[in-house]
mmCIF file of C-alpha atoms in Angstrom:
data_model
loop_
_atom_site.group_PDB
_atom_site.id
_atom_site.type_symbol
_atom_site.label_atom_id
_atom_site.label_comp_id
_atom_site.label_asym_id
_atom_site.label_seq_id
_atom_site.Cartn_x
_atom_site.Cartn_y
_atom_site.Cartn_z
ATOM 1 C CA UNK A 75 -13.729 25.147 -12.970
ATOM 2 C CA UNK A 76 -11.409 22.337 -15.217
ATOM 3 C CA UNK A 77 -9.307 22.345 -17.853
ATOM 4 C CA UNK A 78 -10.099 21.903 -21.908
ATOM 5 C CA UNK A 79 -8.775 18.449 -21.298
ATOM 6 C CA UNK A 80 -10.983 17.416 -19.205
ATOM 7 C CA UNK A 81 -12.762 13.754 -20.106
ATOM 8 C CA UNK A 82 -15.396 12.774 -17.459
ATOM 9 C CA UNK A 83 -14.661 9.595 -15.627
ATOM 10 C CA UNK A 84 -16.091 7.397 -12.789
ATOM 11 C CA UNK A 85 -16.042 7.192 -9.156
ATOM 12 C CA UNK A 86 -16.972 4.246 -7.488
ATOM 13 C CA UNK A 87 -18.121 5.746 -3.221
ATOM 14 C CA UNK A 88 -17.835 3.016 -0.903
ATOM 15 C CA UNK A 89 -19.259 4.328 2.723
ATOM 16 C CA UNK A 90 -18.817 1.349 5.442
ATOM 17 C CA UNK A 91 -18.932 0.532 8.649
ATOM 18 C CA UNK A 92 -16.646 -2.190 10.091
ATOM 19 C CA UNK A 93 -17.315 -4.384 12.982
ATOM 20 C CA UNK A 94 -15.932 -4.037 16.289
ATOM 21 C CA UNK A 95 -13.536 -7.061 17.259
ATOM 22 C CA UNK A 96 -9.975 -7.692 16.172
ATOM 23 C CA UNK A 97 -10.714 -7.494 12.314
ATOM 24 C CA UNK A 98 -8.058 -9.722 12.042
ATOM 25 C CA UNK A 99 -6.029 -9.264 8.581
ATOM 26 C CA UNK A 100 -8.072 -6.431 7.468
ATOM 27 C CA UNK A 101 -5.076 -3.985 7.098
ATOM 28 C CA UNK A 102 -3.267 -6.189 5.373
ATOM 29 C CA UNK A 103 -5.595 -6.977 2.957
ATOM 30 C CA UNK A 104 -6.716 -3.317 2.474
ATOM 31 C CA UNK A 105 -3.178 -2.868 1.509
ATOM 32 C CA UNK A 106 -2.587 -5.942 -1.011
ATOM 33 C CA UNK A 107 -5.620 -4.593 -3.046
ATOM 34 C CA UNK A 108 -4.945 -0.928 -2.962
ATOM 35 C CA UNK A 109 -1.759 -1.883 -4.820
ATOM 36 C CA UNK A 110 -3.596 -4.293 -6.707
ATOM 37 C CA UNK A 111 -6.323 -1.642 -8.310
ATOM 38 C CA UNK A 112 -3.390 0.333 -8.956
ATOM 39 C CA UNK A 113 -2.308 -1.847 -11.335
ATOM 40 C CA UNK A 114 -5.507 -2.597 -13.299
ATOM 41 C CA UNK A 115 -6.085 -0.677 -16.364
ATOM 42 C CA UNK A 116 -8.499 2.328 -16.173
ATOM 43 C CA UNK A 117 -7.562 3.144 -12.568
ATOM 44 C CA UNK A 118 -6.982 6.956 -11.793
ATOM 45 C CA UNK A 119 -6.975 6.837 -8.125
ATOM 46 C CA UNK A 120 -8.506 6.572 -4.519
ATOM 47 C CA UNK A 121 -9.147 8.470 -1.519
ATOM 48 C CA UNK A 122 -9.732 6.771 1.868
ATOM 49 C CA UNK A 123 -10.950 8.064 5.427
ATOM 50 C CA UNK A 124 -11.328 6.033 8.955
ATOM 51 C CA UNK A 125 -12.430 7.772 11.810
ATOM 52 C CA UNK A 126 -11.966 5.936 15.081
ATOM 53 C CA UNK A 127 -15.592 4.467 15.349
ATOM 54 C CA UNK A 128 -15.043 2.558 12.328
ATOM 55 C CA UNK A 129 -16.817 4.502 9.625
ATOM 56 C CA UNK A 130 -15.116 5.221 6.459
ATOM 57 C CA UNK A 131 -15.931 7.024 3.142
ATOM 58 C CA UNK A 132 -13.424 5.516 0.231
ATOM 59 C CA UNK A 133 -13.530 6.871 -3.291
ATOM 60 C CA UNK A 134 -11.632 5.107 -6.192
ATOM 61 C CA UNK A 135 -11.934 6.836 -9.379
ATOM 62 C CA UNK A 136 -11.788 5.129 -13.209
ATOM 63 C CA UNK A 137 -11.978 5.839 -16.497
ATOM 64 C CA UNK A 138 -15.037 3.696 -17.414
ATOM 65 C CA UNK A 139 -17.681 1.095 -15.975
ATOM 66 C CA UNK A 140 -15.989 -1.227 -17.745
ATOM 67 C CA UNK A 141 -12.572 -0.801 -15.907
ATOM 68 C CA UNK A 142 -15.035 -0.661 -12.776
ATOM 69 C CA UNK A 143 -16.667 -3.763 -13.910
ATOM 70 C CA UNK A 144 -13.396 -5.761 -14.198
ATOM 71 C CA UNK A 145 -11.921 -4.959 -10.782
ATOM 72 C CA UNK A 146 -14.863 -5.693 -9.419
ATOM 73 C CA UNK A 147 -14.804 -9.516 -11.329
ATOM 74 C CA UNK A 148 -11.180 -9.594 -10.286
ATOM 75 C CA UNK A 149 -10.292 -13.124 -8.153
ATOM 76 C CA UNK A 150 -8.186 -12.025 -5.471
ATOM 77 C CA UNK A 151 -10.479 -9.057 -5.219
ATOM 78 C CA UNK A 152 -14.009 -11.206 -5.188
ATOM 79 C CA UNK A 153 -11.696 -12.883 -2.433
ATOM 80 C CA UNK A 154 -11.291 -10.198 -0.442
ATOM 81 C CA UNK A 155 -15.013 -8.887 -1.188
ATOM 82 C CA UNK A 156 -16.269 -11.962 0.564
ATOM 83 C CA UNK A 157 -14.077 -12.300 3.811
ATOM 84 C CA UNK A 158 -15.159 -7.976 3.802
ATOM 85 C CA UNK A 159 -19.068 -9.232 4.328
ATOM 86 C CA UNK A 160 -17.976 -12.099 6.548
ATOM 87 C CA UNK A 161 -15.192 -10.852 8.783
ATOM 88 C CA UNK A 162 -14.940 -7.217 8.940
ATOM 89 C CA UNK A 163 -17.957 -4.991 7.663
ATOM 90 C CA UNK A 164 -21.571 -4.418 9.265
ATOM 91 C CA UNK A 165 -22.785 -2.432 6.727
ATOM 92 C CA UNK A 166 -21.401 -0.830 3.625
ATOM 93 C CA UNK A 167 -23.150 0.639 0.453
ATOM 94 C CA UNK A 168 -21.632 1.176 -2.985
ATOM 95 C CA UNK A 169 -22.684 3.973 -5.533
ATOM 96 C CA UNK A 170 -21.207 4.062 -8.865
ATOM 97 C CA UNK A 171 -21.183 7.590 -10.165
ATOM 98 C CA UNK A 172 -20.493 9.849 -13.466
ATOM 99 C CA UNK A 173 -18.277 12.597 -12.504
ATOM 100 C CA UNK A 174 -19.288 15.604 -14.480
ATOM 101 C CA UNK A 175 -18.266 18.335 -13.287
ATOM 102 C CA UNK A 176 -14.971 19.218 -10.582
ATOM 103 C CA UNK A 177 -13.117 21.965 -8.869
ATOM 104 C CA UNK A 178 -10.193 22.367 -6.351
ATOM 105 C CA UNK A 179 -8.810 24.741 -4.369
ATOM 106 C CA UNK A 180 -5.460 25.289 -2.300
ATOM 107 C CA UNK A 181 -4.306 27.194 -0.167
ATOM 108 C CA UNK A 182 -1.261 29.618 -1.382
ATOM 109 C CA UNK A 183 1.258 29.423 1.392
ATOM 110 C CA UNK A 184 3.286 31.545 0.367
ATOM 111 C CA UNK A 185 0.605 34.252 1.043
ATOM 112 C CA UNK A 186 0.153 33.215 4.832
ATOM 113 C CA UNK B 159 -28.657 -4.210 -7.597
ATOM 114 C CA UNK B 160 -31.652 -1.967 -7.021
ATOM 115 C CA UNK B 161 -35.064 -1.619 -6.664
ATOM 116 C CA UNK B 162 -37.352 -0.530 -9.791
ATOM 117 C CA UNK B 163 -38.267 2.812 -8.152
ATOM 118 C CA UNK B 164 -34.537 3.977 -8.779
ATOM 119 C CA UNK B 165 -33.737 7.382 -10.554
ATOM 120 C CA UNK B 166 -30.486 8.083 -11.015
ATOM 121 C CA UNK B 167 -29.122 11.087 -8.267
ATOM 122 C CA UNK B 168 -26.522 13.312 -7.764
ATOM 123 C CA UNK B 169 -23.017 13.327 -5.387
ATOM 124 C CA UNK B 170 -20.934 16.315 -4.421
ATOM 125 C CA UNK B 171 -18.130 14.259 -3.672
ATOM 126 C CA UNK B 172 -16.027 16.913 -1.126
ATOM 127 C CA UNK B 173 -12.545 15.862 -0.235
ATOM 128 C CA UNK B 174 -10.551 18.059 2.308
ATOM 129 C CA UNK B 175 -7.364 18.634 4.151
ATOM 130 C CA UNK B 176 -8.077 20.918 7.445
ATOM 131 C CA UNK B 177 -5.625 23.059 8.316
ATOM 132 C CA UNK B 178 -3.684 22.201 11.667
ATOM 133 C CA UNK B 179 -4.311 24.374 14.347
ATOM 134 C CA UNK B 180 -7.456 25.661 16.321
ATOM 135 C CA UNK B 181 -9.823 25.738 13.485
ATOM 136 C CA UNK B 182 -11.937 28.153 15.654
ATOM 137 C CA UNK B 183 -15.666 28.236 14.641
ATOM 138 C CA UNK B 184 -15.384 24.819 12.592
ATOM 139 C CA UNK B 185 -17.591 22.615 14.448
ATOM 140 C CA UNK B 186 -20.336 24.714 14.833
ATOM 141 C CA UNK B 187 -20.426 26.243 11.501
ATOM 142 C CA UNK B 188 -19.975 22.492 9.657
ATOM 143 C CA UNK B 189 -23.308 21.352 12.187
ATOM 144 C CA UNK B 190 -25.212 24.876 11.240
ATOM 145 C CA UNK B 191 -24.249 24.049 7.235
ATOM 146 C CA UNK B 192 -25.457 20.584 7.679
ATOM 147 C CA UNK B 193 -28.589 21.589 9.105
ATOM 148 C CA UNK B 194 -28.999 24.423 6.635
ATOM 149 C CA UNK B 195 -28.787 21.845 3.621
ATOM 150 C CA UNK B 196 -31.069 19.745 5.217
ATOM 151 C CA UNK B 197 -33.994 22.222 4.474
ATOM 152 C CA UNK B 198 -32.595 23.099 0.897
ATOM 153 C CA UNK B 199 -35.278 21.304 -1.909
ATOM 154 C CA UNK B 200 -33.564 18.386 -3.736
ATOM 155 C CA UNK B 201 -31.354 17.405 -0.487
ATOM 156 C CA UNK B 202 -31.510 13.374 -0.145
ATOM 157 C CA UNK B 203 -28.653 12.911 2.335
ATOM 158 C CA UNK B 204 -25.360 13.335 3.617
ATOM 159 C CA UNK B 205 -22.480 11.647 4.773
ATOM 160 C CA UNK B 206 -18.928 12.763 6.314
ATOM 161 C CA UNK B 207 -16.001 10.963 7.940
ATOM 162 C CA UNK B 208 -12.760 12.875 8.975
ATOM 163 C CA UNK B 209 -9.624 11.103 10.404
ATOM 164 C CA UNK B 210 -7.615 12.801 13.231
ATOM 165 C CA UNK B 211 -5.009 13.717 10.523
ATOM 166 C CA UNK B 212 -7.599 16.120 9.467
ATOM 167 C CA UNK B 213 -8.215 14.595 6.327
ATOM 168 C CA UNK B 214 -11.695 14.604 5.276
ATOM 169 C CA UNK B 215 -14.263 12.971 2.740
ATOM 170 C CA UNK B 216 -18.056 14.270 2.608
ATOM 171 C CA UNK B 217 -20.332 12.971 0.301
ATOM 172 C CA UNK B 218 -23.874 15.275 -0.016
ATOM 173 C CA UNK B 219 -26.768 13.645 -2.392
ATOM 174 C CA UNK B 220 -29.085 15.606 -4.153
ATOM 175 C CA UNK B 221 -31.850 15.356 -6.558
ATOM 176 C CA UNK B 222 -30.520 17.156 -9.723
ATOM 177 C CA UNK B 223 -27.950 19.531 -10.635
ATOM 178 C CA UNK B 224 -30.386 22.768 -9.985
ATOM 179 C CA UNK B 225 -30.433 22.057 -6.326
ATOM 180 C CA UNK B 226 -26.638 21.565 -6.182
ATOM 181 C CA UNK B 227 -26.519 25.176 -8.040
ATOM 182 C CA UNK B 228 -28.521 26.564 -5.312
ATOM 183 C CA UNK B 229 -27.130 25.305 -2.255
ATOM 184 C CA UNK B 230 -23.766 26.256 -3.419
ATOM 185 C CA UNK B 231 -25.349 29.910 -3.972
ATOM 186 C CA UNK B 232 -26.717 30.310 -0.949
ATOM 187 C CA UNK B 233 -26.037 32.947 1.051
ATOM 188 C CA UNK B 234 -25.276 31.341 4.497
ATOM 189 C CA UNK B 235 -23.235 29.014 2.738
ATOM 190 C CA UNK B 236 -21.410 31.037 0.254
ATOM 191 C CA UNK B 237 -20.452 33.045 3.572
ATOM 192 C CA UNK B 238 -19.383 29.294 5.265
ATOM 193 C CA UNK B 239 -17.486 28.543 2.268
ATOM 194 C CA UNK B 240 -15.480 31.905 2.245
ATOM 195 C CA UNK B 241 -14.551 31.257 6.079
ATOM 196 C CA UNK B 242 -13.369 27.326 4.962
ATOM 197 C CA UNK B 243 -10.973 29.106 2.314
ATOM 198 C CA UNK B 244 -9.635 31.575 4.935
ATOM 199 C CA UNK B 245 -9.487 29.949 8.303
ATOM 200 C CA UNK B 246 -10.301 26.248 7.926
ATOM 201 C CA UNK B 247 -9.098 24.134 4.903
ATOM 202 C CA UNK B 248 -5.415 23.489 3.174
ATOM 203 C CA UNK B 249 -6.856 21.912 0.666
ATOM 204 C CA UNK B 250 -10.860 20.499 -0.791
ATOM 205 C CA UNK B 251 -11.732 19.019 -4.088
ATOM 206 C CA UNK B 252 -15.291 18.995 -4.874
ATOM 207 C CA UNK B 253 -16.705 16.361 -7.723
ATOM 208 C CA UNK B 254 -20.285 16.519 -8.978
ATOM 209 C CA UNK B 255 -21.124 13.088 -10.025
ATOM 210 C CA UNK B 256 -24.518 11.399 -11.466
ATOM 211 C CA UNK B 257 -25.158 8.293 -9.507
ATOM 212 C CA UNK B 258 -25.617 5.767 -11.914
ATOM 213 C CA UNK B 259 -25.836 2.684 -9.729
ATOM 214 C CA UNK B 260 -25.842 1.021 -5.993
ATOM 215 C CA UNK B 261 -25.778 -1.581 -4.013
ATOM 216 C CA UNK B 262 -25.982 -2.502 -0.190
ATOM 217 C CA UNK B 263 -24.764 -5.129 1.982
ATOM 218 C CA UNK B 264 -25.965 -5.409 5.741
ATOM 219 C CA UNK B 265 -24.925 -8.160 7.673
ATOM 220 C CA UNK B 266 -27.679 -10.272 9.287
ATOM 221 C CA UNK B 267 -27.071 -9.964 12.813
ATOM 222 C CA UNK B 268 -29.778 -12.600 13.411
ATOM 223 C CA UNK B 269 -26.766 -15.521 12.396
ATOM 224 C CA UNK B 270 -24.080 -14.266 13.821
#
């Protein structure tokens, strides 16, 4: 299921519902935060999907809990979190989870 | 961050990219699989978002690894997984992760 070099890592699952309205500044801040997260120690990756109804799931991946805590408390990120609660999100839930196993499927285009 | 009754549980993070094309039968099967999953022992919940480019993240929540394994090997689900690889998905990755912590924000509409 995974290579012998596999080491457990953490996922931060962020499920959210955006407020309707113009959500001024949201896209710009989201982009800035992603660029900033990528520079943090322990950052491993990021995936994000949002649909046209404003529902979104983003998952960021981190080496350990310490790197998640550092990112949570990073000053610019704290400011963005506050703006998120004030201006952009109707609801969100964050789960911190230890990835114990993973497997992947990639379609072989050569055969289609 | 959470109530005293908190017990760790598992998340199955399913990140996928759909094949372009008509993807015949996909919506119906996805709906059937969700209804079936809800009836499995240990099922706790499900969230799913897909955007207009075909990228999706779904997360299902389970009491323990045994219930995840049982669901993975359930007969109708095995058949759907095979159809998924043949007909619907260009790529997917599944991660099984132990949820160690969670917190939630809900906007207080009374104040807005």
